[in-house]
């Protein structure tokens, strides 16, 4: 064992010398930040152009905005966050990624969504995102279907559900996190950022991440428990099973069985990752600290009850719910108490849950109990960081609760009016939309790496990541691609804001900001009536396909009216999206993909059905040079010449890839040593 450690240190020393040598050869080829893009002055503090209203808010009787468009674009955002080998490209600037995301037991961890601008998959926020996206469908399935968005919702749910299934290797090893944000002491004085110091596209993470560390899986075990992560995974699986049951009973049964087993694990091995001694979870605690785990256990049991109607799980849910009163006044990736009022009331109509829900909502509604502050223009200001996202969470809960009671009650009218105010504020009531790609005045510089540095447009490819970071944060250049549907963080308490990447508390976008927001939008379609809206499509959206480095787009057939400008598809029958067939016609999978990508049906079919015989890590972009065509694992094409357009020389890529391989070997070796 001591000999192995000495060998590892020898490799580290050799790698450092190699790295210095490469840097010395690259000085003449460096791309520097353009001077005109840098301004020493901070971006101006901006104010919405329309002043605050002096009268009490009155919700419009007819929809002010096209909520079908907002829903369509919100789902599109989750395609921008997708991880894995894609069955098809929704936008030109996102391709296959996480090609080496394999767990210690060879489990495929490539799917799911990236958390925000980074390529991390934190267990608690990702699990909650999946649960909430399923909650949206459970509450507003008919509304989604009426505007032809249900198939899209279910497709995205399965992408997240597949990841969670693969995280559950067995009942003693559950992946609680994929990726390494930083390594070293939690003091943040001498830590080494890993994922957090990578500023390029996720498609090239393995090539350019500074430390060369691949996405490593970190496990929850009986000796390293996390009842909140496994509880959230359990809730997500049970909720997805409810949403998917009528479409694939076998898939729903698998999810539900795993949900029950994970609930048992969470109760048999109680504990929180905030007490873990593993460095990865210490960093997770720094970025995503969990307040408690009892609410996730109640959440898990409640969703299993929703899926089974087994009274045992209702009793378990109520047991954990009652010992969790401190969680009753918030809803987020961390706290589930407020949503438990709504979910359990919708399932039981028990007066206890009604009373507690109203106690929560009255903090915001006009009443003697109102305590929450509002911006001058009417945004409920729950938290500075993610204020629009938090108000979206609240809007969803109010819409869901109003639907459960009936929209005509006095309480429901108050809640729907409040929800409309919150959503419409974010969509541009005061002249500024907080949703990228919606309205005439929306954010141009969201804190999002791959829509700025895409694998088809990465001017600083091959440069040191510190330089890439400097360009990303300091440049006044707008995103190179439109991140449609992304909900940005939100304004100050006085409605002012910055539209730049350096002030990321305003401009950050995340998977969780959009989760309940999406459900609130579906709720407004349900409230106003589907006859007020027409299905929205990709027709006219700039998804990057005209870029000079873009591959050929999917060849959607004439009977697809979701991704095209085609018309005439039957509405509300889940027949407008050809992508739905990829999930529901397994016997025709290869032929259906062949329709989208002539000549590539077999290769992409292997990717979409996740066959175990396929090795997604076999592709190495660094092997190509000159005019060679790189054929990626799922059939995407981009010439090596295009990749090198802004990046110095092919030797740069080869040298950095060598470093990545060597450091990756060291990482694997040291991981083995610690076993």
XYZ file of C-alpha atoms in Angstrom, residues 4-574:
571
model
C 1.316 2.430 -4.343
C 1.108 5.810 -2.663
C 4.717 6.600 -3.572
C 4.009 5.662 -7.192
C 0.988 7.954 -7.201
C 3.057 10.893 -5.965
C 5.627 10.146 -8.655
C 2.935 10.334 -11.294
C 1.692 13.607 -9.859
C 5.185 15.107 -10.070
C 5.612 13.896 -13.641
C 2.231 15.295 -14.583
C 3.072 18.699 -13.117
C 6.270 18.815 -15.214
C 4.312 17.796 -18.306
C 1.702 20.460 -17.610
C 4.390 23.156 -17.246
C 5.968 22.030 -20.509
C 2.676 22.264 -22.350
C 1.973 25.717 -20.940
C 5.389 26.880 -22.065
C 4.690 25.744 -25.632
C 1.306 27.422 -25.689
C 2.168 31.000 -24.820
C 2.372 32.064 -28.474
C -1.011 30.541 -29.269
C -3.064 31.952 -26.409
C -6.304 33.724 -27.144
C -6.701 36.709 -24.892
C -9.847 38.519 -23.873
C -10.625 41.259 -26.339
C -9.997 44.675 -24.810
C -13.245 46.119 -26.075
C -15.209 43.472 -24.191
C -13.784 44.504 -20.828
C -14.976 47.481 -18.850
C -13.462 48.172 -15.471
C -16.753 49.677 -14.383
C -19.405 47.341 -13.058
C -22.502 46.904 -15.170
C -25.106 49.555 -14.454
C -27.767 48.986 -11.860
C -30.971 48.835 -13.855
C -34.592 49.595 -12.983
C -37.675 48.250 -14.781
C -38.906 50.942 -17.194
C -42.502 50.944 -15.948
C -43.017 52.564 -12.525
C -44.886 50.871 -9.671
C -48.665 50.888 -9.773
C -50.371 53.084 -7.186
C -53.507 50.934 -7.029
C -54.282 47.501 -5.655
C -53.439 44.670 -8.010
C -56.383 43.207 -9.912
C -55.760 40.030 -11.883
C -56.905 40.261 -15.515
C -60.013 38.282 -16.453
C -58.327 37.039 -19.605
C -54.711 35.897 -19.916
C -52.298 38.772 -20.454
C -49.530 36.539 -21.764
C -49.290 33.441 -23.915
C -48.715 30.915 -21.152
C -48.515 28.089 -23.709
C -45.421 29.791 -25.127
C -43.933 30.178 -21.646
C -44.589 26.498 -20.865
C -43.030 25.374 -24.144
C -39.907 27.438 -23.528
C -39.617 26.344 -19.900
C -39.466 22.728 -21.037
C -36.929 23.768 -23.676
C -34.675 25.012 -20.874
C -34.461 21.464 -19.506
C -33.131 20.298 -22.864
C -30.377 22.885 -22.465
C -29.575 21.288 -19.077
C -29.643 17.698 -20.299
C -26.729 15.437 -19.527
C -25.966 12.262 -21.425
C -25.942 10.730 -24.887
C -28.875 12.423 -26.587
C -31.312 10.476 -28.771
C -31.757 13.683 -30.764
C -30.547 17.269 -30.563
C -33.191 19.802 -29.637
C -30.806 22.702 -30.140
C -27.634 22.846 -32.213
C -25.441 24.133 -29.405
C -25.983 21.206 -27.021
C -24.742 17.702 -27.808
C -23.571 14.537 -26.089
C -21.917 14.988 -22.712
C -21.078 13.110 -19.530
C -19.586 10.395 -21.736
C -17.500 9.015 -18.868
C -20.164 9.242 -16.160
C -19.924 5.706 -14.823
C -20.225 4.731 -11.180
C -17.982 2.484 -9.137
C -20.217 -0.476 -10.022
C -20.355 0.342 -13.749
C -23.757 1.981 -13.458
C -24.616 4.494 -16.194
C -24.924 7.938 -14.577
C -24.969 9.971 -17.765
C -28.609 11.109 -17.779
C -30.462 13.678 -15.699
C -29.831 17.420 -15.798
C -26.975 19.674 -14.848
C -27.644 21.824 -11.819
C -26.995 25.336 -13.118
C -24.051 26.721 -15.083
C -21.899 23.829 -13.893
C -21.971 20.116 -14.720
C -22.730 18.941 -11.181
C -25.552 16.620 -10.186
C -26.234 17.370 -6.526
C -28.574 14.758 -5.077
C -31.037 16.922 -3.167
C -31.776 19.688 -5.723
C -31.805 17.264 -8.667
C -34.116 14.874 -6.851
C -36.439 17.724 -5.898
C -36.494 19.002 -9.479
C -37.656 15.574 -10.664
C -40.291 15.368 -7.927
C -41.631 18.830 -8.709
C -41.754 18.262 -12.468
C -43.838 15.161 -11.724
C -46.013 17.126 -9.276
C -46.734 19.538 -12.133
C -48.065 16.703 -14.277
C -50.088 15.151 -11.456
C -51.855 18.453 -10.781
C -52.188 19.892 -14.285
C -51.950 16.983 -16.705
C -55.052 17.958 -18.685
C -53.879 21.546 -19.107
C -50.517 20.381 -20.422
C -52.175 17.959 -22.804
C -54.545 20.630 -24.089
C -51.622 22.646 -25.469
C -49.641 19.569 -26.579
C -46.986 19.785 -23.864
C -47.775 16.606 -21.909
C -45.620 14.329 -24.047
C -42.719 16.721 -23.544
C -43.264 16.750 -19.778
C -43.281 12.958 -19.618
C -40.218 12.666 -21.831
C -38.243 14.943 -19.519
C -39.517 13.071 -16.471
C -38.222 9.808 -17.870
C -34.827 11.356 -18.529
C -34.613 12.296 -14.862
C -36.205 9.045 -13.699
C -33.694 6.947 -15.629
C -30.852 8.731 -13.870
C -32.391 8.146 -10.435
C -32.963 4.466 -11.187
C -29.305 4.063 -12.084
C -28.271 5.943 -8.929
C -29.985 3.185 -6.948
C -27.354 0.502 -7.466
C -28.728 -1.539 -4.584
C -30.192 -0.978 -1.138
C -26.845 -0.151 0.432
C -25.158 1.905 -2.297
C -27.029 4.913 -3.669
C -25.305 7.655 -5.657
C -25.937 10.885 -3.773
C -23.799 13.123 -5.944
C -22.097 12.993 -9.320
C -19.175 15.299 -9.875
C -16.605 17.076 -7.746
C -17.179 20.780 -7.153
C -13.956 21.282 -5.196
C -11.432 19.274 -3.265
C -9.551 20.257 -0.151
C -10.529 21.780 3.195
C -13.910 23.422 3.458
C -12.225 26.632 4.623
C -12.108 27.893 1.010
C -8.584 29.108 1.681
C -6.631 26.396 -0.085
C -9.281 24.398 -1.870
C -8.907 23.310 -5.501
C -11.996 24.004 -7.571
C -12.713 21.234 -10.049
C -16.112 21.499 -11.717
C -16.448 25.042 -10.404
C -13.270 26.022 -12.260
C -14.426 24.671 -15.602
C -15.944 27.306 -17.891
C -16.415 25.473 -21.143
C -19.173 23.328 -22.629
C -20.192 20.109 -20.876
C -19.523 18.202 -24.096
C -15.771 18.791 -23.599
C -15.544 18.570 -19.821
C -13.275 15.532 -19.831
C -10.819 17.275 -22.168
C -10.428 20.602 -20.423
C -11.363 20.345 -16.736
C -8.226 21.762 -15.038
C -7.529 18.897 -12.643
C -8.375 16.215 -15.185
C -10.759 14.608 -12.712
C -13.687 12.831 -14.362
C -17.208 12.985 -12.945
C -16.916 10.787 -9.884
C -19.859 9.186 -8.078
C -20.220 9.670 -4.319
C -22.415 7.212 -2.458
C -24.933 7.165 0.336
C -24.457 4.027 2.440
C -25.513 2.802 5.882
C -22.213 4.166 7.199
C -22.584 7.458 5.317
C -26.336 8.098 5.432
C -28.456 10.854 3.970
C -32.137 10.442 4.668
C -32.896 13.678 2.833
C -31.272 12.588 -0.450
C -32.710 9.055 -0.462
C -36.036 10.446 0.768
C -36.123 12.915 -2.126
C -35.117 10.208 -4.619
C -37.906 8.048 -3.236
C -40.433 10.875 -3.541
C -39.317 11.571 -7.106
C -39.602 7.943 -8.161
C -43.057 7.571 -6.615
C -44.249 10.842 -8.159
C -42.905 9.920 -11.602
C -44.612 6.532 -11.287
C -47.936 8.317 -10.802
C -47.367 10.477 -13.872
C -46.188 7.596 -16.063
C -48.463 4.740 -14.957
C -51.088 5.048 -17.680
C -48.380 5.131 -20.349
C -45.925 2.462 -19.147
C -47.031 0.343 -16.207
C -43.807 -1.674 -16.111
C -41.708 1.464 -15.775
C -44.041 2.819 -13.104
C -43.847 -0.445 -11.143
C -40.052 -0.375 -11.177
C -39.999 3.212 -9.941
C -42.510 2.498 -7.192
C -40.671 -0.584 -5.960
C -37.459 1.419 -5.710
C -39.283 4.276 -3.976
C -40.443 1.921 -1.220
C -36.983 0.436 -0.766
C -35.348 3.848 -0.587
C -37.901 5.004 1.970
C -36.982 1.985 4.087
C -33.297 2.818 3.724
C -33.928 6.412 4.803
C -35.796 5.345 7.942
C -33.556 2.391 8.789
C -30.410 4.515 8.491
C -31.400 8.016 9.598
C -28.867 10.746 9.081
C -27.886 13.768 7.013
C -25.095 14.432 4.556
C -24.319 17.626 6.498
C -22.565 15.425 9.077
C -20.652 13.402 6.482
C -16.870 13.392 6.714
C -16.479 12.828 2.984
C -14.994 15.916 1.360
C -17.526 15.868 -1.488
C -20.453 16.052 0.926
C -18.688 18.698 3.003
C -18.668 20.824 -0.129
C -22.263 19.863 -0.873
C -23.112 21.144 2.597
C -21.343 24.407 1.815
C -23.326 24.988 -1.393
C -26.570 23.163 -0.620
C -26.924 22.836 3.159
C -29.823 20.677 4.265
C -31.810 21.991 7.208
C -33.314 18.638 8.202
C -34.294 15.276 6.732
C -37.661 14.580 8.385
C -39.526 16.603 5.770
C -38.073 14.483 2.952
C -39.201 11.323 4.745
C -42.719 12.744 5.057
C -42.529 13.805 1.397
C -41.426 10.329 0.360
C -44.166 8.557 2.294
C -46.806 10.990 0.994
C -45.867 10.346 -2.622
C -45.784 6.587 -2.090
C -49.273 6.904 -0.630
C -50.310 8.902 -3.711
C -49.023 6.057 -5.874
C -50.454 3.162 -3.836
C -53.250 4.408 -1.540
C -51.666 2.153 1.076
C -52.741 3.559 4.472
C -49.424 2.551 6.004
C -47.644 5.225 3.996
C -50.253 7.846 4.838
C -49.684 7.119 8.518
C -45.942 7.350 7.994
C -46.316 10.641 6.128
C -48.431 12.146 8.905
C -46.003 10.900 11.558
C -43.043 12.655 9.936
C -45.164 15.665 9.005
C -46.149 16.307 12.626
C -42.569 16.276 13.909
C -41.548 18.685 11.205
C -43.410 21.919 11.960
C -40.327 24.074 11.420
C -40.497 23.091 7.747
C -44.107 24.210 7.259
C -43.335 27.752 6.118
C -41.134 27.248 3.063
C -41.032 25.302 -0.167
C -37.754 24.719 -1.977
C -35.225 22.014 -2.794
C -34.424 22.060 0.959
C -37.809 22.424 2.697
C -40.920 20.425 1.741
C -43.309 21.350 4.564
C -45.434 23.893 2.672
C -45.892 21.491 -0.244
C -46.877 18.702 2.137
C -49.909 20.761 3.193
C -51.000 20.982 -0.437
C -50.187 17.424 -1.485
C -51.760 15.771 1.555
C -54.862 17.961 1.333
C -55.287 17.049 -2.339
C -55.059 13.359 -1.409
C -57.198 13.335 1.752
C -59.191 16.613 2.009
C -58.333 16.491 5.712
C -59.056 19.764 7.513
C -55.726 19.674 9.335
C -53.879 20.108 6.056
C -56.284 22.824 4.914
C -55.744 24.785 8.128
C -51.957 24.521 7.927
C -51.916 25.423 4.253
C -53.924 28.569 4.851
C -51.672 29.472 7.766
C -48.761 29.304 5.327
C -50.489 31.178 2.503
C -51.752 33.950 4.783
C -48.145 35.071 5.227
C -48.448 36.387 1.664
C -52.141 37.136 1.161
C -53.821 40.326 2.418
C -54.612 39.388 6.009
C -53.537 40.205 9.572
C -51.029 37.370 9.259
C -49.256 38.850 6.239
C -45.560 39.234 7.096
C -43.707 38.786 3.798
C -42.166 41.850 2.180
C -42.887 42.876 -1.404
C -40.943 44.898 -3.940
C -42.556 48.205 -4.998
C -43.841 46.484 -8.153
C -45.327 43.521 -6.309
C -42.873 40.618 -6.243
C -43.128 38.570 -3.034
C -39.568 38.894 -1.762
C -38.873 35.625 0.028
C -35.125 35.386 -0.555
C -32.669 37.712 -2.283
C -30.956 34.823 -4.045
C -33.543 33.321 -6.386
C -36.397 35.677 -5.529
C -38.279 34.981 -8.774
C -37.794 31.243 -8.368
C -39.140 31.298 -4.821
C -42.185 33.292 -5.886
C -42.742 30.726 -8.647
C -42.705 27.940 -6.057
C -45.334 29.813 -4.085
C -47.438 30.490 -7.191
C -47.472 26.792 -8.015
C -48.608 25.800 -4.531
C -51.388 28.375 -4.586
C -52.605 27.245 -8.010
C -52.491 23.584 -6.974
C -54.315 24.269 -3.707
C -56.937 26.401 -5.468
C -57.541 23.606 -7.968
C -57.963 21.082 -5.138
C -60.547 23.324 -3.429
C -62.221 24.550 -6.618
C -61.347 27.829 -8.311
C -64.599 29.555 -7.247
C -64.062 29.690 -3.480
C -63.090 32.984 -1.852
C -59.720 31.608 -0.794
C -59.063 30.247 -4.270
C -59.816 33.577 -5.917
C -57.328 35.288 -3.604
C -54.674 32.692 -4.326
C -55.115 32.636 -8.100
C -54.970 36.437 -8.178
C -51.766 36.379 -6.154
C -50.217 33.691 -8.372
C -51.102 35.630 -11.533
C -49.479 38.740 -10.075
C -46.251 36.875 -9.326
C -46.027 35.171 -12.706
C -46.952 38.270 -14.681
C -44.369 40.327 -12.788
C -41.699 37.890 -13.993
C -43.058 37.890 -17.556
C -42.799 41.632 -18.000
C -45.623 43.563 -16.339
C -43.128 46.333 -15.594
C -41.204 46.223 -18.850
C -38.606 43.567 -18.024
C -39.028 39.815 -18.356
C -37.062 37.541 -16.050
C -37.498 34.650 -18.514
C -34.775 34.384 -21.147
C -36.184 34.491 -24.655
C -39.641 35.697 -23.651
C -40.925 39.199 -24.351
C -39.164 42.155 -25.924
C -36.841 42.976 -23.014
C -35.311 39.947 -21.342
C -31.894 38.979 -19.869
C -29.070 38.871 -22.405
C -26.277 37.586 -20.165
C -27.548 34.779 -17.918
C -24.935 33.062 -15.784
C -24.846 29.923 -17.913
C -21.682 28.488 -19.417
C -22.777 26.325 -22.332
C -25.000 28.961 -23.967
C -21.957 31.264 -23.916
C -19.168 28.750 -24.549
C -20.823 26.086 -26.665
C -19.036 23.153 -28.179
C -19.839 24.625 -31.613
C -18.700 28.131 -30.669
C -15.913 28.159 -28.085
C -13.432 30.909 -29.055
C -11.134 30.271 -26.081
C -10.983 26.509 -26.457
C -7.636 25.246 -25.181
C -6.824 28.262 -23.026
C -6.207 28.090 -19.287
C -9.511 27.991 -17.475
C -8.665 31.093 -15.436
C -8.577 33.053 -18.695
C -11.811 31.469 -19.879
C -13.415 32.405 -16.576
C -12.219 35.983 -16.905
C -13.841 36.270 -20.304
C -17.056 34.607 -19.153
C -17.557 36.828 -16.125
C -16.103 40.146 -17.293
C -17.071 40.266 -20.960
C -20.074 42.378 -21.890
C -20.750 40.048 -24.827
C -24.256 38.606 -24.761
C -24.796 34.853 -24.744
C -23.957 33.357 -28.120
C -27.117 31.243 -28.009
C -30.539 31.964 -26.539
C -31.234 29.998 -23.369
C -34.977 29.910 -23.986
C -37.230 29.580 -20.965
C -34.597 29.938 -18.237
C -35.867 31.798 -15.170
C -33.184 34.101 -13.804
C -32.575 34.679 -10.119
C -34.412 37.948 -9.619
C -34.079 41.580 -8.513
C -33.227 43.467 -5.356
C -35.929 44.360 -2.864
C -36.408 47.650 -4.764
C -36.803 45.887 -8.165
C -33.341 46.954 -9.396
C -31.018 44.425 -10.983
C -27.860 43.791 -12.995
C -27.902 42.053 -16.370
C -24.433 40.527 -16.422
C -22.683 37.294 -15.569
C -20.456 38.732 -12.848
C -23.443 39.525 -10.597
C -24.694 35.974 -10.633
C -27.080 36.298 -7.716
C -29.278 38.162 -10.213
C -28.422 36.301 -13.413
C -27.983 32.684 -12.293
C -30.296 30.075 -13.780
C -30.847 26.639 -12.244
C -32.845 23.464 -12.712
C -34.800 24.173 -9.520
C -35.805 27.773 -10.395
C -37.769 26.454 -13.374
C -39.317 23.400 -11.724
C -42.339 24.725 -9.823
C -42.472 27.755 -12.138
C -43.333 25.346 -14.971
C -46.206 23.942 -12.916
C -47.494 27.410 -12.071
C -47.637 28.236 -15.782
C -49.593 25.028 -16.451
C -51.873 26.024 -13.579
C -52.668 29.347 -15.249
C -53.574 27.543 -18.478
C -55.871 25.330 -16.421
C -57.370 28.325 -14.611
C -58.058 30.475 -17.662
C -59.133 27.534 -19.829
C -57.330 25.737 -22.621
C -59.574 27.368 -25.224
C -57.696 30.630 -24.582
C -54.414 29.201 -25.876
C -52.973 27.593 -28.979
C -50.129 25.051 -28.830
C -46.741 26.692 -29.220
C -43.949 25.126 -31.285
C -40.267 25.532 -32.124
C -41.304 27.322 -35.322
C -39.355 30.574 -35.555
C -37.120 29.926 -32.546
C -33.394 30.459 -32.983
C -32.026 27.139 -31.761
C -28.626 27.633 -33.381
C -29.068 25.555 -36.514
C -27.869 28.351 -38.805
C -24.495 28.508 -37.052
C -21.586 27.634 -39.332
C -20.437 24.829 -37.015
C -23.876 23.322 -36.423
C -24.531 19.749 -37.445
C -27.537 18.803 -39.553
C -30.770 19.215 -37.556
C -33.178 16.327 -37.002
C -35.428 15.713 -40.004
C -38.783 15.913 -38.252
C -41.538 14.299 -40.327
C -44.632 16.013 -41.684
C -46.826 14.761 -38.844
C -44.648 16.447 -36.178
C -46.139 19.814 -35.246
C -44.151 20.313 -32.037
C -40.610 20.830 -33.313
C -41.541 22.330 -36.696
C -43.761 24.809 -38.488
C -46.008 21.963 -39.627
C -49.726 22.278 -38.954
C -52.750 20.001 -38.943
C -51.798 17.664 -36.099
C -54.653 16.547 -33.808
C -54.612 18.618 -30.640
C -54.579 17.098 -27.177
C -53.914 13.523 -28.322
C -50.128 13.388 -27.722
